[in-house]
Coordinates of N, CA and C in Angstrom, one line a residue:
M205 N 0.9 -1.1 0.0 CA 0.1 0.0 0.0 C 1.0 1.3 -0.1
D206 N 1.8 1.1 0.7 CA 3.0 2.4 0.7 C 3.7 2.7 -0.5
R207 N 3.6 1.6 -1.4 CA 4.3 2.0 -2.4 C 3.6 2.4 -3.9
L208 N 1.8 2.1 -3.5 CA 1.4 2.9 -4.3 C 0.9 4.1 -4.1
F209 N 0.9 4.9 -2.8 CA 1.1 6.0 -2.5 C 1.9 7.0 -2.9
Q210 N 3.2 6.4 -3.1 CA 4.6 7.0 -3.6 C 4.6 7.1 -5.1
W211 N 3.7 6.2 -6.0 CA 3.1 6.4 -7.3 C 2.6 7.5 -7.4
Y212 N 1.4 7.6 -6.6 CA 0.4 8.9 -6.8 C 1.0 10.4 -6.2
K213 N 2.2 10.0 -5.5 CA 3.1 11.5 -4.7 C 3.6 12.1 -6.1
Y214 N 4.0 11.3 -7.1 CA 5.0 12.1 -8.1 C 4.2 12.3 -9.5
L215 N 2.7 11.7 -9.5 CA 2.1 11.8 -10.9 C 1.8 13.1 -11.3
K216 N 1.6 14.1 -10.3 CA 1.2 15.7 -11.0 C 2.3 16.2 -11.5
Y217 N 3.4 15.7 -11.0 CA 4.8 16.5 -11.8 C 4.8 15.8 -13.1
I218 N 3.8 15.2 -13.6 CA 3.8 14.4 -14.8 C 2.9 15.0 -15.7
L219 N 1.5 14.7 -14.9 CA 0.7 15.1 -15.9 C 0.3 16.8 -16.2
I220 N 0.6 17.4 -15.1 CA 0.3 18.9 -15.3 C 1.1 19.5 -16.3
P221 N 2.4 19.4 -16.3 CA 3.3 19.6 -17.9 C 2.5 19.3 -19.2
I222 N 2.3 17.9 -19.2 CA 1.6 17.3 -20.4 C 0.3 18.0 -20.6
I223 N -0.5 18.2 -19.9 CA -1.9 18.7 -20.0 C -1.5 19.9 -20.6
I224 N -0.6 20.9 -19.9 CA -0.4 22.3 -20.4 C -0.2 22.6 -21.7
L225 N 0.9 21.4 -22.1 CA 1.5 21.3 -23.2 C 0.8 20.6 -24.5
K226 N -0.4 20.1 -24.1 CA -1.0 19.6 -25.3 C -2.0 20.7 -25.3
Y227 N -2.5 21.5 -24.4 CA -3.6 22.4 -24.5 C -3.1 23.3 -25.4
F228 N -1.9 23.9 -24.9 CA -1.5 25.0 -26.1 C -0.7 24.6 -27.5
H229 N -0.1 23.1 -27.3 CA 0.1 22.7 -29.0 C -0.7 22.4 -29.6
D230 N -2.0 22.2 -29.4 CA -3.0 21.6 -30.3 C -3.7 22.9 -31.1
G231 N -3.3 23.8 -30.1 CA -3.9 25.0 -30.9 C -5.5 25.3 -30.7
D232 N -5.7 24.5 -29.4 CA -7.3 24.6 -29.3 C -7.6 26.0 -28.4
V233 N -6.5 27.2 -28.5 CA -6.7 28.3 -27.9 C -7.2 29.5 -29.0
P234 N -8.6 29.8 -29.4 CA -9.3 30.3 -30.5 C -8.9 31.7 -30.0
N235 N -8.8 32.8 -30.9 CA -8.3 34.1 -30.8 C -7.8 34.9 -29.4
A236 N -6.8 33.8 -29.3 CA -6.0 34.3 -28.5 C -4.8 35.2 -28.5
H237 N -4.1 35.9 -28.0 CA -3.2 36.9 -28.5 C -1.6 36.1 -27.6
P238 N -0.9 36.2 -28.6 CA 0.6 35.6 -28.1 C 0.9 36.0 -26.8
L239 N 0.7 37.0 -26.4 CA 1.0 38.0 -25.0 C 0.7 37.1 -23.9
I240 N -1.1 37.1 -24.3 CA -1.7 36.4 -23.1 C -1.2 35.2 -22.8
I241 N -1.0 34.1 -23.8 CA -0.5 32.8 -23.8 C 1.2 33.0 -23.3
L242 N 1.8 33.9 -23.7 CA 3.0 33.9 -22.9 C 2.9 34.2 -21.3
E243 N 2.0 34.8 -21.2 CA 1.7 35.3 -19.3 C 1.0 34.2 -18.6
Y244 N 0.3 33.8 -19.3 CA -0.2 32.2 -18.7 C 1.0 31.5 -18.7
A245 N 1.8 31.1 -19.7 CA 3.0 30.2 -19.5 C 4.0 30.6 -18.5
L246 N 3.9 31.8 -18.3 CA 5.0 32.4 -17.1 C 4.1 31.9 -15.6
L247 N 3.0 32.3 -15.5 CA 2.4 32.2 -14.7 C 2.5 30.5 -14.1
F248 N 1.8 29.8 -15.2 CA 1.8 28.0 -14.9 C 3.7 27.3 -14.7
G249 N 4.5 28.2 -15.2 CA 5.9 27.9 -15.0 C 6.2 28.6 -13.6
V250 N 6.0 29.4 -13.2 CA 6.6 29.8 -11.9 C 5.8 29.0 -10.6
S251 N 4.4 29.1 -10.7 CA 3.7 28.2 -10.2 C 4.1 26.7 -9.6
F252 N 4.5 26.1 -11.1 CA 5.1 24.6 -11.1 C 6.0 25.0 -10.8
L253 N 7.6 25.8 -10.4 CA 8.5 25.9 -9.8 C 8.6 26.1 -8.6
L254 N 7.4 26.6 -7.7 CA 7.3 26.7 -6.2 C 6.5 25.3 -5.8
I255 N 6.0 24.7 -6.7 CA 5.4 23.6 -6.1 C 6.6 22.5 -6.0
I256 N 7.5 22.3 -7.0 CA 8.6 21.4 -7.0 C 9.6 21.8 -6.0
L257 N 9.8 23.2 -5.9 CA 10.7 23.7 -4.7 C 9.8 23.0 -3.3
Q258 N 8.9 23.6 -3.2 CA 8.3 23.2 -1.7 C 8.3 21.5 -1.8
D259 N 8.0 20.7 -2.4 CA 7.6 19.4 -2.5 C 9.4 18.8 -2.2
F260 N 10.5 19.4 -2.8 CA 11.6 18.4 -2.8 C 12.6 19.3 -2.2
F261 N 12.6 20.5 -1.5 CA 13.6 21.1 -1.0 C 13.3 21.8 0.2
A262 N 13.8 22.1 1.1 CA 13.4 22.9 2.0 C 13.6 24.4 1.8
I263 N 13.0 24.8 1.3 CA 13.2 26.3 1.0 C 13.1 27.0 2.1
R264 N 13.4 28.6 2.2 CA 13.3 29.3 3.2 C 12.1 30.1 2.8
K265 N 11.5 30.6 3.9 CA 10.1 31.7 4.1 C 10.2 32.9 3.2
K266 N 11.3 33.1 3.1 CA 11.6 34.4 2.1 C 11.5 34.1 0.8
T267 N 12.1 32.6 0.5 CA 12.1 32.5 -1.2 C 10.5 32.3 -1.2
K268 N 9.9 31.6 -0.7 CA 8.3 31.2 -0.7 C 7.6 32.4 -0.9
F269 N 8.0 33.4 -0.1 CA 7.1 34.7 -0.6 C 7.6 35.4 -1.6
L270 N 8.6 35.5 -1.8 CA 9.4 35.9 -3.1 C 8.4 35.3 -4.4
L271 N 8.5 34.1 -4.1 CA 8.1 33.0 -5.6 C 6.5 33.7 -5.5
R272 N 5.8 33.8 -4.4 CA 4.6 34.2 -4.6 C 4.2 35.7 -5.1
L273 N 5.2 36.6 -4.8 CA 5.2 38.1 -5.1 C 5.4 38.2 -6.2
I274 N 6.2 37.2 -7.0 CA 6.4 36.9 -8.3 C 5.4 36.7 -9.3
I275 N 4.4 35.6 -8.6 CA 3.4 35.0 -9.3 C 2.1 36.2 -9.3
L276 N 2.2 37.0 -8.1 CA 1.0 38.3 -7.8 C 1.7 39.2 -9.2
I277 N 2.8 39.7 -9.4 CA 3.5 40.4 -10.4 C 3.0 40.2 -11.7
I278 N 2.7 38.3 -11.8 CA 2.6 38.2 -13.3 C 1.3 38.2 -13.6
L279 N 0.2 38.1 -12.3 CA -1.3 38.2 -12.7 C -1.8 39.3 -12.6
L280 N -0.7 40.6 -12.2 CA -1.2 41.9 -12.1 C -0.7 42.1 -13.8
F281 N 0.2 41.5 -14.4 CA 0.3 42.0 -15.8 C -0.5 41.2 -16.6
L282 N -1.1 40.3 -16.2 CA -2.1 39.1 -17.0 C -3.5 39.9 -16.7
A283 N -3.8 40.8 -15.9 CA -5.1 41.4 -15.8 C -5.3 42.6 -16.6
I284 N -3.9 43.5 -16.6 CA -3.7 44.5 -17.4 C -3.6 44.1 -18.9
T285 N -3.3 43.3 -19.0 CA -3.2 42.6 -20.6 C -4.7 42.3 -21.0
A286 N -5.4 41.6 -20.1 CA -6.5 40.8 -20.7 C -7.6 42.4 -20.7
I287 N -7.5 43.5 -19.8 CA -8.2 44.5 -20.0 C -7.9 45.0 -21.4
V288 N -6.7 45.4 -21.9 CA -6.3 45.8 -22.8 C -6.9 45.4 -24.2
Y289 N -6.9 43.8 -24.2 CA -7.2 43.1 -25.0 C -8.8 42.6 -25.1
Q290 N -9.4 43.0 -24.0 CA -10.9 42.9 -23.8 C -11.0 41.3 -23.8
A291 N -10.5 40.4 -23.0 CA -10.6 39.1 -22.9 C -11.2 38.9 -21.5
I292 N -12.6 38.8 -21.5 CA -13.5 38.9 -20.2 C -12.8 37.7 -19.6
M293 N -12.7 36.2 -20.0 CA -12.4 35.2 -18.8 C -11.3 35.6 -18.4
S294 N -10.5 36.1 -19.0 CA -8.9 36.3 -18.4 C -9.1 37.3 -17.7
I295 N -9.7 38.1 -17.8 CA -10.1 39.4 -16.7 C -10.8 38.8 -15.3
I296 N -11.6 37.6 -15.5 CA -12.4 37.5 -14.2 C -11.4 36.3 -13.8
F297 N -10.5 35.8 -14.1 CA -9.5 34.6 -14.0 C -8.6 35.5 -13.2
S298 N -8.0 36.4 -13.8 CA -6.8 37.0 -13.0 C -7.2 37.6 -12.0
I299 N -8.1 38.3 -11.7 CA -8.9 39.4 -10.6 C -9.3 38.3 -9.6
L300 N -9.8 37.4 -10.1 CA -10.1 36.6 -8.6 C -8.6 36.0 -8.1
L301 N -7.8 35.3 -8.9 CA -6.5 34.9 -8.5 C -5.9 36.2 -7.5
L302 N -5.6 37.3 -8.2 CA -5.2 38.3 -7.6 C -5.7 38.7 -6.2
G303 N -6.9 38.2 -6.0 CA -7.6 38.5 -4.7 C -7.3 37.4 -3.9
V304 N -7.4 36.5 -4.3 CA -7.1 35.0 -3.3 C -5.5 35.1 -3.2
L305 N -4.7 35.6 -4.1 CA -3.2 35.4 -3.6 C -2.8 36.5 -2.7
G306 N -3.5 37.8 -3.3 CA -3.0 38.8 -2.5 C -3.6 38.5 -0.5
T307 N -4.9 37.7 -0.5 CA -5.0 37.8 0.8 C -4.3 36.5 1.7
V308 N -3.8 35.8 0.6 CA -2.7 34.6 1.2 C -1.5 35.0 1.5
L309 N -1.0 36.4 0.7 CA 0.2 37.0 0.9 C -0.3 37.9 2.3
Y310 N -1.1 38.7 2.6 CA -1.4 39.4 3.5 C -1.4 38.6 4.8
L311 N -2.3 37.5 4.6 CA -2.3 36.4 6.2 C -0.8 35.9 6.3
Y312 N -0.1 35.4 5.4 CA 1.3 35.1 5.5 C 2.0 35.8 6.3
R313 N 2.2 37.7 5.8 CA 3.0 38.3 6.5 C 2.3 38.8 8.2
N314 N 1.0 38.6 8.1 CA 0.5 38.7 9.6 C 1.3 37.5 10.4
D315 N 0.8 36.6 9.8 CA 1.1 35.4 10.8 C 2.8 35.4 11.1
E316 N 3.6 35.7 10.3 CA 5.0 35.9 10.7 C 5.3 36.8 11.3
G317 N 4.4 38.0 11.0 CA 4.7 39.1 12.4 C 4.5 38.6 13.6
E318 N 3.4 37.8 14.0 CA 2.8 37.6 15.3 C 3.9 36.9 15.8
Q319 N 4.6 36.0 15.0 CA 5.8 34.8 15.4 C 7.0 35.4 16.1

C-alpha cells in the first residue's frame, strides 16, 4: 500500500506539464493573443517551480514569499493585458486569483509578524 501512495505522489509532476503542453500545442486556444499565452505560460511555470521547490527542497520562507510575490506581479500584468485585449474570461480569472493570492500573502505576512 505504501508503494502505491508513492506512485500517486509524483503523478502531478508528470500530468500537469503534459496537459498544459497538449492544450497549447494543439491550437485549442481560439482568438488568443500571443502575449496572453506567454503570460499564462509564465504563470504556470513559476507556479510549477514553487510546487517543485516546496515538495523536494526545504526552501526558506523568504524564497516562498518572493515566488508568491512574482506570481502576484505576473497576475497583475495578466489582468492589465486582458483588459487591454478585452478578454473577459482572463479578466475574471486574473482578478479572482489576484484577490486570493493577495489575501494569502497578507495572511502570511501577518502570521509571520505575530511569531
